[in-house]
Coordinates of C-alpha atoms in Angstrom, one line a residue:
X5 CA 0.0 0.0 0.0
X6 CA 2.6 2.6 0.7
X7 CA 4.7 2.1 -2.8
X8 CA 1.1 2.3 -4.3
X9 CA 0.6 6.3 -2.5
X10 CA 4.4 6.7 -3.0
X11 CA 3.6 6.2 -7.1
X12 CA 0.6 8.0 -7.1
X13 CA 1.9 10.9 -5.0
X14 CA 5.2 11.3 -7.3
X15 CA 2.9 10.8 -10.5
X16 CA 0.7 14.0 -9.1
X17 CA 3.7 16.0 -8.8
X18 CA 5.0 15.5 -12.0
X19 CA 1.4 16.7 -13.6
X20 CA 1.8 20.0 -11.3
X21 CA 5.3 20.5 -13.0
X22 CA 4.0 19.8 -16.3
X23 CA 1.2 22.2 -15.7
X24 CA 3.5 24.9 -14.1
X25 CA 5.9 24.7 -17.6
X26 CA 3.4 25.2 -19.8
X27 CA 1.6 28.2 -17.9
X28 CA 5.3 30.3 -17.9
X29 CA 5.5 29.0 -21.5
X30 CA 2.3 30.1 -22.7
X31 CA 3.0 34.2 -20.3
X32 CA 7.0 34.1 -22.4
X33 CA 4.9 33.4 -25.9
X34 CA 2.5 36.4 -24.7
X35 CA 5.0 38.6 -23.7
X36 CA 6.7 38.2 -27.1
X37 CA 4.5 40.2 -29.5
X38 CA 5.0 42.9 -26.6
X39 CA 8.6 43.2 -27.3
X40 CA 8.3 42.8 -31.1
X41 CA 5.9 45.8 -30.7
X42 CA 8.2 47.7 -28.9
X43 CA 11.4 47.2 -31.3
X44 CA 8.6 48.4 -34.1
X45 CA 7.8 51.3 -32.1
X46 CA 11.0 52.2 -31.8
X47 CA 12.5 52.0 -34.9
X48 CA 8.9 54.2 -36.5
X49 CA 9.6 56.8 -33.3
X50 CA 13.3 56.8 -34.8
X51 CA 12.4 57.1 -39.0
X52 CA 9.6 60.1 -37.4
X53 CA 12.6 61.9 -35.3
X54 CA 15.7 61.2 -37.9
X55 CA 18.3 64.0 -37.4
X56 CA 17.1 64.7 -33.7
X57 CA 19.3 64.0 -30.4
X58 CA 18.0 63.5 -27.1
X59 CA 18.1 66.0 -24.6
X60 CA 21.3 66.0 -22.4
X61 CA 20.8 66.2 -18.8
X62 CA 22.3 69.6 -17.0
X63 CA 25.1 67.9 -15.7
X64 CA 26.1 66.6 -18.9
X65 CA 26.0 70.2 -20.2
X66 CA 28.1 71.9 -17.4
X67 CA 30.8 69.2 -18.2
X68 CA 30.2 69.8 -21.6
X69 CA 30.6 73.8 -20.9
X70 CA 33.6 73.0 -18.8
X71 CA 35.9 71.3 -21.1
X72 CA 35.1 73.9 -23.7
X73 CA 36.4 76.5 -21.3
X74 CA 39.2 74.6 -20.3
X75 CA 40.3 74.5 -24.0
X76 CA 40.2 78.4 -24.1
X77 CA 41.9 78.6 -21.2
X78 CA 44.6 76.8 -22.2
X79 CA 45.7 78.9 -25.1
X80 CA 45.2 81.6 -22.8
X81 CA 47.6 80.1 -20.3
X82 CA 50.4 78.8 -22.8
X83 CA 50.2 82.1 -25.3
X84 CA 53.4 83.3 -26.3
X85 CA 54.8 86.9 -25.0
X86 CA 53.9 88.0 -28.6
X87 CA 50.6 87.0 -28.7
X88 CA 49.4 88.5 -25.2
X89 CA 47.3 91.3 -27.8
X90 CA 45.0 88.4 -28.0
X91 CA 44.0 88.0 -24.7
X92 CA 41.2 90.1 -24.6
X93 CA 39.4 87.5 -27.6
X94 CA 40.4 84.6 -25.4
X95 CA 38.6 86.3 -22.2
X96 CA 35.7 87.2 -24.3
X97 CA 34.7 83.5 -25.5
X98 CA 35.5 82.0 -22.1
X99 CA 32.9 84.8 -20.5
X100 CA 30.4 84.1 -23.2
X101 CA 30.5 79.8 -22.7
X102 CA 30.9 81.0 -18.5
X103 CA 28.0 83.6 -18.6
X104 CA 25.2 81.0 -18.2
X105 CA 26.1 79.7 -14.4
X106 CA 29.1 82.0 -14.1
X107 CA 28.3 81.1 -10.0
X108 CA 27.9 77.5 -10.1
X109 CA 31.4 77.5 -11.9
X110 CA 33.0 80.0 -9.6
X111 CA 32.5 77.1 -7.1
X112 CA 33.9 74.1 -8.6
X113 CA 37.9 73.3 -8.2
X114 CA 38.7 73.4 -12.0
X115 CA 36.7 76.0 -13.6
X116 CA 37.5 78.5 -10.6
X117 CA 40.9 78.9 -11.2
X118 CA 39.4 79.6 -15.1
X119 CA 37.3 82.5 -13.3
X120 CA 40.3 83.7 -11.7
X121 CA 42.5 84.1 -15.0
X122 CA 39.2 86.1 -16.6
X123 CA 39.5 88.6 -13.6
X124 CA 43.3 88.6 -14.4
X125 CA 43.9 88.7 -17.9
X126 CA 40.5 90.7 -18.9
X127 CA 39.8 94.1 -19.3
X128 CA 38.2 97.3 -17.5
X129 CA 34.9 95.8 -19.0
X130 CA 35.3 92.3 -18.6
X131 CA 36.4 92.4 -15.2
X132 CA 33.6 94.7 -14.1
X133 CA 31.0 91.9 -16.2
X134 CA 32.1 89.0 -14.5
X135 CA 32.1 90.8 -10.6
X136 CA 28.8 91.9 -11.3
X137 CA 27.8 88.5 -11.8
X138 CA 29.0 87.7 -8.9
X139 CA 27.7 90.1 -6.8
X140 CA 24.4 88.7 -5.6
X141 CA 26.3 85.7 -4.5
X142 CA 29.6 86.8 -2.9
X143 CA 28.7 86.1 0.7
X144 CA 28.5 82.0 -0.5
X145 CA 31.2 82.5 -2.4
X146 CA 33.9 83.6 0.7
X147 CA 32.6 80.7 2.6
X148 CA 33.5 78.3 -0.5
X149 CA 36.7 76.3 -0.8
X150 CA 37.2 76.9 -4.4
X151 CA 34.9 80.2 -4.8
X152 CA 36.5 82.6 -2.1
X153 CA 39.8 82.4 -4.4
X154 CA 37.5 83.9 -6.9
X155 CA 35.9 86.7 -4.7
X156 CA 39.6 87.4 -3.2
X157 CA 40.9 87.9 -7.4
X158 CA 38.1 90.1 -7.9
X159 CA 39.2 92.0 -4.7
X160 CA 42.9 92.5 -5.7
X161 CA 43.7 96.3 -6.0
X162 CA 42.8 97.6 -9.3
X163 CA 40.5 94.8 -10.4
X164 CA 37.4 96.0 -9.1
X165 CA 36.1 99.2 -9.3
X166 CA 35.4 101.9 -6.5
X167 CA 31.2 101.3 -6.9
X168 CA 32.0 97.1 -6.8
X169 CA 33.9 97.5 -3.9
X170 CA 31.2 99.1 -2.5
X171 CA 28.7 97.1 -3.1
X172 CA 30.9 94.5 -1.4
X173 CA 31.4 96.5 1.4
X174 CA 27.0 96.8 1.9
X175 CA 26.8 92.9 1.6
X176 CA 29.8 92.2 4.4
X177 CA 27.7 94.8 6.7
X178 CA 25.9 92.7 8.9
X179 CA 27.5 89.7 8.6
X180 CA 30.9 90.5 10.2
X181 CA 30.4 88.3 13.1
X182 CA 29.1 85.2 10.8
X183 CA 32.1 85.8 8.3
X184 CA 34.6 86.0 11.2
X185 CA 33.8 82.8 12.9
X186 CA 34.0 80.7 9.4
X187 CA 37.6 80.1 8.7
X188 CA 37.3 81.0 4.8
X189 CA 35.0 83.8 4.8
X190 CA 37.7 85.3 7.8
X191 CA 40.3 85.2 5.1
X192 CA 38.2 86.9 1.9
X193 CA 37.0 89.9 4.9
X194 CA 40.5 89.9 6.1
X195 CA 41.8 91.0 2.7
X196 CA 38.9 93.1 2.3
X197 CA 39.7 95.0 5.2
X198 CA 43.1 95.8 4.9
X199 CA 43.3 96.7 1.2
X200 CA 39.6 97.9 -0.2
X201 CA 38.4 99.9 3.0
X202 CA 38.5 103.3 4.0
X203 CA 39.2 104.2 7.4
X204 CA 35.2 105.1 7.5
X205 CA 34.2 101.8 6.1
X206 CA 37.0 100.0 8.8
X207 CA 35.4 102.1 11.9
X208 CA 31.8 100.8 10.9
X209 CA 33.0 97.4 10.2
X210 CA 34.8 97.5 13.6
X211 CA 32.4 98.4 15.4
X212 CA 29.4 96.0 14.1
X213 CA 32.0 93.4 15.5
X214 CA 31.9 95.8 18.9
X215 CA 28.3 95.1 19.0
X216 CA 28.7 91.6 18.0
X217 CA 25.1 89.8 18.5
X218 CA 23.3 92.6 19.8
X219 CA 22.0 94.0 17.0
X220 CA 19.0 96.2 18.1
X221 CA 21.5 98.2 19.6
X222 CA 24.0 98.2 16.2
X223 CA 20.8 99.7 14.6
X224 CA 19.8 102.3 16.8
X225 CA 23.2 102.7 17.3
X226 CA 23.6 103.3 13.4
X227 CA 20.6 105.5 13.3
X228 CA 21.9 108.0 15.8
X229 CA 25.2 108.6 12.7
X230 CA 27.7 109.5 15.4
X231 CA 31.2 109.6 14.7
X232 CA 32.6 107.6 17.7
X233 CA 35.6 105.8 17.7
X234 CA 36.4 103.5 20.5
X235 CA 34.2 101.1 22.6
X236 CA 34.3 103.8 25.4
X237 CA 32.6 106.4 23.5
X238 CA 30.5 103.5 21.9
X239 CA 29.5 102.6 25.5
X240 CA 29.3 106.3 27.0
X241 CA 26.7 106.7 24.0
X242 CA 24.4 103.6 24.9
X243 CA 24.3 104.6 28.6
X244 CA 24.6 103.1 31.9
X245 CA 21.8 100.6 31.2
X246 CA 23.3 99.0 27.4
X247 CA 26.7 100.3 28.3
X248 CA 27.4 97.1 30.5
X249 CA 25.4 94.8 27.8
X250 CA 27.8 96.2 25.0
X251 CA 30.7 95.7 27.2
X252 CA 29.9 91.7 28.4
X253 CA 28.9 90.9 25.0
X254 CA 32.6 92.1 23.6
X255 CA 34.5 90.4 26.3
X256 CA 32.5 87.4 25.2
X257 CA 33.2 87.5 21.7
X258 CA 36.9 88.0 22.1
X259 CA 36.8 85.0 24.8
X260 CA 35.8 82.8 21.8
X261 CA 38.0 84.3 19.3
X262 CA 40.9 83.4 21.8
X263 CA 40.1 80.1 21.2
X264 CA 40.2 79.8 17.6
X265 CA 44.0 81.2 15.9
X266 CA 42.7 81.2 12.7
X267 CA 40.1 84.2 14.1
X268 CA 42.9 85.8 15.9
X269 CA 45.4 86.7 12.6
X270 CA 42.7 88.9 11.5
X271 CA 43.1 92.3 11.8
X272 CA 39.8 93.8 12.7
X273 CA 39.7 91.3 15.7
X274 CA 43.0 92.6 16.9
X275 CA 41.6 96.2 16.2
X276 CA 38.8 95.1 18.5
X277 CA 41.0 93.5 21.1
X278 CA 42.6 97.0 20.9
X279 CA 39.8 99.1 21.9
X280 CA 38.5 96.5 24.5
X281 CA 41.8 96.4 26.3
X282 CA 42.4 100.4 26.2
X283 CA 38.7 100.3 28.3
X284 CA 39.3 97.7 30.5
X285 CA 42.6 98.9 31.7
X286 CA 40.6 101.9 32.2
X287 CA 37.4 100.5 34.3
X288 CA 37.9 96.8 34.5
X289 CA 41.7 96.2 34.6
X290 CA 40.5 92.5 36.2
X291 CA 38.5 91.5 33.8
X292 CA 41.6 93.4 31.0
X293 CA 44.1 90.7 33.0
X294 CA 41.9 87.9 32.0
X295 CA 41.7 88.5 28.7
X296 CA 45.4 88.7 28.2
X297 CA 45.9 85.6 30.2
X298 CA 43.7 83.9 27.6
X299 CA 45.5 86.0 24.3
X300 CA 49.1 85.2 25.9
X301 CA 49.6 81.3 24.1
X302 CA 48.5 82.8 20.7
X303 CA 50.3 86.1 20.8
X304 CA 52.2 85.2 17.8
X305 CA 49.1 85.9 15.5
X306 CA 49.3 89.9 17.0
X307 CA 52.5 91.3 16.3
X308 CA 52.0 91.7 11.9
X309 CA 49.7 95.0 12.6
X310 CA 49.7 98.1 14.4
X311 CA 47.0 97.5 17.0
X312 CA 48.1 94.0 17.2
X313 CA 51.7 94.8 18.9
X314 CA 49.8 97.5 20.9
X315 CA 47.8 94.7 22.3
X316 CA 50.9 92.3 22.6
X317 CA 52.6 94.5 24.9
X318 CA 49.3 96.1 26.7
X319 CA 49.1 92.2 27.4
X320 CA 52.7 92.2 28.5
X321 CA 52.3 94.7 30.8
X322 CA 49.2 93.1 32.7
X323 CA 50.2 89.3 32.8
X324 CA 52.2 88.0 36.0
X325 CA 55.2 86.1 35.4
X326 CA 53.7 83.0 35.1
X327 CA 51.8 83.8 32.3
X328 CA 54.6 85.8 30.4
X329 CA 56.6 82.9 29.8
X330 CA 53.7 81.3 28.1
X331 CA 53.6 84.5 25.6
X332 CA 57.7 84.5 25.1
X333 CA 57.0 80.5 24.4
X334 CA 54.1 81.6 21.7
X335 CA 56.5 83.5 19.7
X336 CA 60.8 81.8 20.7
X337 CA 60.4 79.8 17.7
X338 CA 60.0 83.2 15.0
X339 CA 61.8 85.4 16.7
X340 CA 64.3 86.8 14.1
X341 CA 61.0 86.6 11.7
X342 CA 59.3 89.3 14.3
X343 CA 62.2 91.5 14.8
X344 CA 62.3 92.2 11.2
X345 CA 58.7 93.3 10.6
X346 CA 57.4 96.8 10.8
X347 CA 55.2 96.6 13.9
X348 CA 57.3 93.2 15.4
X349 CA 60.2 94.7 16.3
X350 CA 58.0 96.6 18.9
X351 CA 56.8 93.6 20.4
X352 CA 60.6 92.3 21.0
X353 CA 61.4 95.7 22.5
X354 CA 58.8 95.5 24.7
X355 CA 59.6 92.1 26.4
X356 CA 63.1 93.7 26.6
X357 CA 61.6 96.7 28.5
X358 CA 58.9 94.5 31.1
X359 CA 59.9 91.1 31.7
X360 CA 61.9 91.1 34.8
X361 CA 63.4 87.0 34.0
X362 CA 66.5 88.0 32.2
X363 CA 67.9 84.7 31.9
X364 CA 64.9 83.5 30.0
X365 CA 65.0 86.3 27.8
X366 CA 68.7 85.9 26.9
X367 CA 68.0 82.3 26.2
X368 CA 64.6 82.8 24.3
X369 CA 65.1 86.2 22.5
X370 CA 67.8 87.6 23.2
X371 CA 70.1 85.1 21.5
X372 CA 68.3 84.1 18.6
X373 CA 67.1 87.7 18.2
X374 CA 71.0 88.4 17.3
X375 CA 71.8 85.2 15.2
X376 CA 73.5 81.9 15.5
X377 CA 76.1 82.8 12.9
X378 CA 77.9 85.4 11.8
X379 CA 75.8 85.8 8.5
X380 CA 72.6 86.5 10.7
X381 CA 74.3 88.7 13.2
X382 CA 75.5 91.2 10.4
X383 CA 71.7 90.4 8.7
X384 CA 70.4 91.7 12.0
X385 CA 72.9 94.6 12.7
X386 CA 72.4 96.1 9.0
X387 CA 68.2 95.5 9.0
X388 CA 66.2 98.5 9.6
X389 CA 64.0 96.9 12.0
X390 CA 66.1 94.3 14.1
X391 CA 68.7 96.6 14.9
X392 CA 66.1 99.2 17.0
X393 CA 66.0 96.5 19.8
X394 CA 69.9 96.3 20.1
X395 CA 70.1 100.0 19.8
X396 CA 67.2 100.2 22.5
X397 CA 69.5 98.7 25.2
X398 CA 72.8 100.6 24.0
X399 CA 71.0 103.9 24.1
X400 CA 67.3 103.7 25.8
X401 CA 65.1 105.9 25.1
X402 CA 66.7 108.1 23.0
X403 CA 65.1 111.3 21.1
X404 CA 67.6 110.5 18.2
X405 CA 67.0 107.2 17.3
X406 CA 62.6 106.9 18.9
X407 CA 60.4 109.5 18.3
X408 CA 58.0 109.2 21.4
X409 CA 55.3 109.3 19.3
X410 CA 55.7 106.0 18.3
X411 CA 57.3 104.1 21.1
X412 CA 56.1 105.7 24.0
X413 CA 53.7 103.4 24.3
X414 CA 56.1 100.7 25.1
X415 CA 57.9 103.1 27.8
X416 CA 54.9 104.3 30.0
X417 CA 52.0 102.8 31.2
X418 CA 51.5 100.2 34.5
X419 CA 53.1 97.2 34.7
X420 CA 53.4 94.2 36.9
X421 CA 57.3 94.2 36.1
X422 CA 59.5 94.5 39.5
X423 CA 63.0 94.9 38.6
X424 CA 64.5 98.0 38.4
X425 CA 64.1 99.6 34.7
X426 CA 67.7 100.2 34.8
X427 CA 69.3 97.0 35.8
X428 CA 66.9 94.8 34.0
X429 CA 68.3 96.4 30.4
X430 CA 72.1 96.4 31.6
X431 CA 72.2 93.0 32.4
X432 CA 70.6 92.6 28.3
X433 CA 73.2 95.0 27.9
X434 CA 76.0 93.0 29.2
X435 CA 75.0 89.8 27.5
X436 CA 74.6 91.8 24.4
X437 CA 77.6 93.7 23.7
X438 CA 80.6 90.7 23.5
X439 CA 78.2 88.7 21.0
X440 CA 78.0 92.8 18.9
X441 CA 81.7 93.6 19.7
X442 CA 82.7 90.3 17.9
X443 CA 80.6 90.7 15.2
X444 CA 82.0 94.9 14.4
X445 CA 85.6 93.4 14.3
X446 CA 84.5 91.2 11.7
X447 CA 82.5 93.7 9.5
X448 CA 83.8 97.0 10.2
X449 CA 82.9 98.3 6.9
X450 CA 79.3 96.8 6.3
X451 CA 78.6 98.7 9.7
X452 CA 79.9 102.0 9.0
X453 CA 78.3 102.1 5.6
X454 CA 75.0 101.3 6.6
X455 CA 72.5 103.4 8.3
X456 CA 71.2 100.9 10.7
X457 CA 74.8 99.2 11.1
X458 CA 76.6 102.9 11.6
X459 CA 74.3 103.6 14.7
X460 CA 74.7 100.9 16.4
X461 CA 78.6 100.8 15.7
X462 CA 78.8 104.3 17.3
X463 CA 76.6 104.0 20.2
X464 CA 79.3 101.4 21.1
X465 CA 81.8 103.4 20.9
X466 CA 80.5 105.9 22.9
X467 CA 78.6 104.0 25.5
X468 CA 80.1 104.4 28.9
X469 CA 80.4 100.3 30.2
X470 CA 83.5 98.3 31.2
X471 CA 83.4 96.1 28.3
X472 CA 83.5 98.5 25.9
X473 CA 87.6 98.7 26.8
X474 CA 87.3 94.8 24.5
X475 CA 86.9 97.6 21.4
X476 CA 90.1 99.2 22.3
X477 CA 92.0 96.3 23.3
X478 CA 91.5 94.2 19.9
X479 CA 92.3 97.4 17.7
X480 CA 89.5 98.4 16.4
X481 CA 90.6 101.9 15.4
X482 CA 93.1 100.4 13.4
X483 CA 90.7 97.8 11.6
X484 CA 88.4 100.7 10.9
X485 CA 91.9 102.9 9.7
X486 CA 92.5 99.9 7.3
X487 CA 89.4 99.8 6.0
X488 CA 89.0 103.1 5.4
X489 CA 92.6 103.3 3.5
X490 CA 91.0 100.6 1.2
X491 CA 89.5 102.1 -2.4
X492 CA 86.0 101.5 -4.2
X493 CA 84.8 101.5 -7.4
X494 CA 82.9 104.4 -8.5
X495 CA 79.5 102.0 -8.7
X496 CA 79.6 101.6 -5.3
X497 CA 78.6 105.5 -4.3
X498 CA 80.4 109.0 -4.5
X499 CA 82.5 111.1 -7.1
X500 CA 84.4 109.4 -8.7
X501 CA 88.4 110.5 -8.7
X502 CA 90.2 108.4 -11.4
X503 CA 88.5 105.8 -11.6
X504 CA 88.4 105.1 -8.2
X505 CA 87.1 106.2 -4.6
X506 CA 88.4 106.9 -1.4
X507 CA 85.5 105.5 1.5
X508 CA 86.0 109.0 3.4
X509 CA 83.9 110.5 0.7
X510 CA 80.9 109.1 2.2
X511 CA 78.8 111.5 4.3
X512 CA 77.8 108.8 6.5
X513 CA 81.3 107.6 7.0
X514 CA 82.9 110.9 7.6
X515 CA 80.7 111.5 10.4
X516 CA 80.7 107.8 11.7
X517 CA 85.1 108.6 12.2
X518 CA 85.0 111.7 13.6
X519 CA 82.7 110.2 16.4
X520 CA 85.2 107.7 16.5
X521 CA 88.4 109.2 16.9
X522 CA 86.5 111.6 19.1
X523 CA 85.3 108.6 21.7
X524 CA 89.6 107.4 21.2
X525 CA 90.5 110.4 22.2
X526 CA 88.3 110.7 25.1
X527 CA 89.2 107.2 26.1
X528 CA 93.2 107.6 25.7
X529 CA 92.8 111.2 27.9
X530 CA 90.9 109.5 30.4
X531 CA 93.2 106.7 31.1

């Protein structure tokens, strides 16, 4: 009985499979007139539509667009010095396959750089077609990777005109604060403020960052068309009751700039650190500590600008000692790099004036600021800016070399320094002049030709110290008689006198001997 279900059952199956063939047989023999159908519709749509192309999507186009330009661009790139007449063709068909999405190409890596060479190579009207393209969409733009290199082309000098720049300046109003805490918009408003702004548009700008998120009061504020300055006349004008708002939020947004370096290179921020300190030392010279205890490891990023070293050594002045080693480690690593730039060299003189650890400072500054060899001691002594330091502790303070004007600052003003003013720059002093003494005996004439070189080669002669005697004892007069005995060719400055010319006919030079021989003769009557 069971073999007899076992057959029964397999025979049963076997119909279902049979059954289950033919029914996807008979659904592939249906669905074949279907396809047949649609190869005939296809080939009739095709005979209707012969000589017609399918639409390309947008992205194919901008590729399309892109390589086009690209082709442009690189005859416009590889021209020849004789062929630079036809640049203005070139920039004319790259704007006219551009003009379409001149924004959405301003963004992307490879056709950016093509938007740059436009605004280079273009003329007066080209240049002013393209930035006005871009004009409803420069804020996007300076927060872009590839499109603030654009915006920062069209903002070189000369490239954009005075209404563009303008019209720049109206779209960066109000968003100050936004643009400074993005690290590529901080760079495109950076450049904008140092090199497309009046000192009108850098006040307004300045101060919107003064108000930072209080707003209401930037309006009312701007309503009122006043003319002041500085945060304290900013707060005196907002009264007792938005004065100490204004103030708070300030501190506030300089406490988070502290934290970012990127935000603390800019310029307006250290115009705003500037003004915030100059109050605080005023009112709140706690809360004015604080904030240089918090600006002291990134103090590098301040000494490139004007208000910058004036905040680097306001900051100086109020940190305890604790917290000035921290700033001297911020900036050991570039110091010959700061002592040769126009507002860094004040920064250097200034730690030479307060910081009462003079061992530190010899190690940390005061050695590297003089050089390691003998090619960047003679760099240094010659260099308009890195010899003021030296010649600050050779001769302090004086009228003929500082006008007060400019360094008084540095000089006056409370401090948390200790030492005696006097002792702390001797002992410089005295580590300072054997490392200068050895370096004049080796380059007597570089010094007394030069106008940075010839100062500091007669203040030491003249200084009064006990190790000045090391000048007399090695000779120098006579090293500086042997050079001078020496000709030059006429190239190198002077009449000329057959062909040749004697060193005393150098104004500089005359005078730098007669000091000379007038300190000798001092010296030789006195012993």
């Amino acid at each position: 009985m069971a073999d007899t279900v076992e057959r029964t059952s397999g025979a049963k199956n076997r119909k279902d499979r049979r059954k289950s063939l033919q029914v996807k047989n008979e659904g592939k023999r249906k669905r074949g007139p279907k396809k047949e159908d649609k190869k005939r519709k296809r080939t009739d749509s095709s005979e209707k539509d012969a000589g017609e192309k399918p639409a390309k999507s947008p992205k194919a186009l901008r590729i399309e667009t892109a390589q086009e330009a690209k082709k442009l661009w690189e005859k416009l790139r590889n021209r020849k010095e004789k062929d630079k007449g036809s640049d203005t063709e070139l920039v004319a068909k790259i704007i006219d396959v551009l003009r379409d999405d001149l924004n959405g190409f301003s963004h992307r890596h490879d056709t950016a750089r093509i938007v740059q060479w436009v605004l280079k190579c273009g003329n007066r009207e080209q240049r002013s077609e393209v930035v006005q393209g871009l004009l409803p969409h420069v804020l996007s733009l300076s927060s872009d990777r590839y499109g603030r290199h654009v915006v920062m082309s069209a903002l070189t000098k000369g490239r954009a005109t005075r209404g563009e720049v303008l019209a720049i300046y109206e779209r960066f109003r109000g968003n100050v604060y936004s643009m400074c805490k993005n690290n590529l918009s901080a760079e495109v408003l950076d450049q904008f403020y140092q090199m497309n702004t009046t000192s009108a548009q850098r006040r307004e700008l300045c101060l919107e960052l003064l108000h930072g998120k209080e707003g209401k009061l930037l309006s009312s504020f701007r309503q009122k068309k006043t003319t002041a300055s500085s945060l304290e006349e900013v707060i005196a004008e907002a009264g007792p009751e938005f004065g100490k708002v204004l103030y708070d939020g300030t501190k506030a947004i300089l406490i988070g700039f502290a934290e970012k370096e990127s935000t603390v290179r800019l310029q307006i921020v250290h115009d705003v650190l500037h003004h915030f300190l100059i109050y605080a030392c005023e009112h709140d010279r706690e809360g004015a500590a604080e904030m240089a205890a918090l600006y002291a490891p990134v103090a590098i990023h301040l000494v490139h600008t004007k208000n910058g070293a004036a905040s680097f050594v306001a900051c100086l002045k109020l940190l305890d000692a604790k917290n000035r080693k921290k700033l001297i480690k911020s900036v050991q690593e570039d110091i010959r790099k700061i002592s040769e730039d126009s507002y860094g060299h004040l920064t250097i003189m200034a730690l030479y004036e307060h910081v009462d650890d003079t061992k530190l400072l010899q190690k940390a500054v005061l050695k590297p600021h003089i050089g390691k060899s003998d090619s960047e001691e003679l760099t240094t002594l010659l260099h308009r800016y890195a010899s003021l330091p030296l010649l600050n502790l050779l001769a302090p303070h004086e009228g003929r070399y500082f006008n007060p004007a400019n360094y008084a600052f540095i000089w006056t003003g409370e401090t948390k320094s200790v030492k005696d003013d006097g002792k702390r720059r001797q002992e410089l002093a005295d580590f300072a002049i054997p490392l200068l003494i050895e370096s004049v005996q080796k380059n007597v004439l570089e010094l007394l030709c030069d106008p940075a070189g010839s100062k500091i080669f007669l203040e030491l002669v003249v200084k009064d110290s006990p190790l000045i005697e090391e000048l007399w004892k090695t000779e120098i007069m006579t090293k500086v008689a042997d050079a001078l005995t020496t000709e030059l060719e006429p190239s190198e400055g002077g009449e000329e006198s057959s062909g040749k010319l004697s060193r005393y006919t150098h104004p500089r030079i005359r005078f730098s001997v007669l000091i000379c021989w007038i300190s000798l003769f001092r010296y030789t009557t006195d012993s």
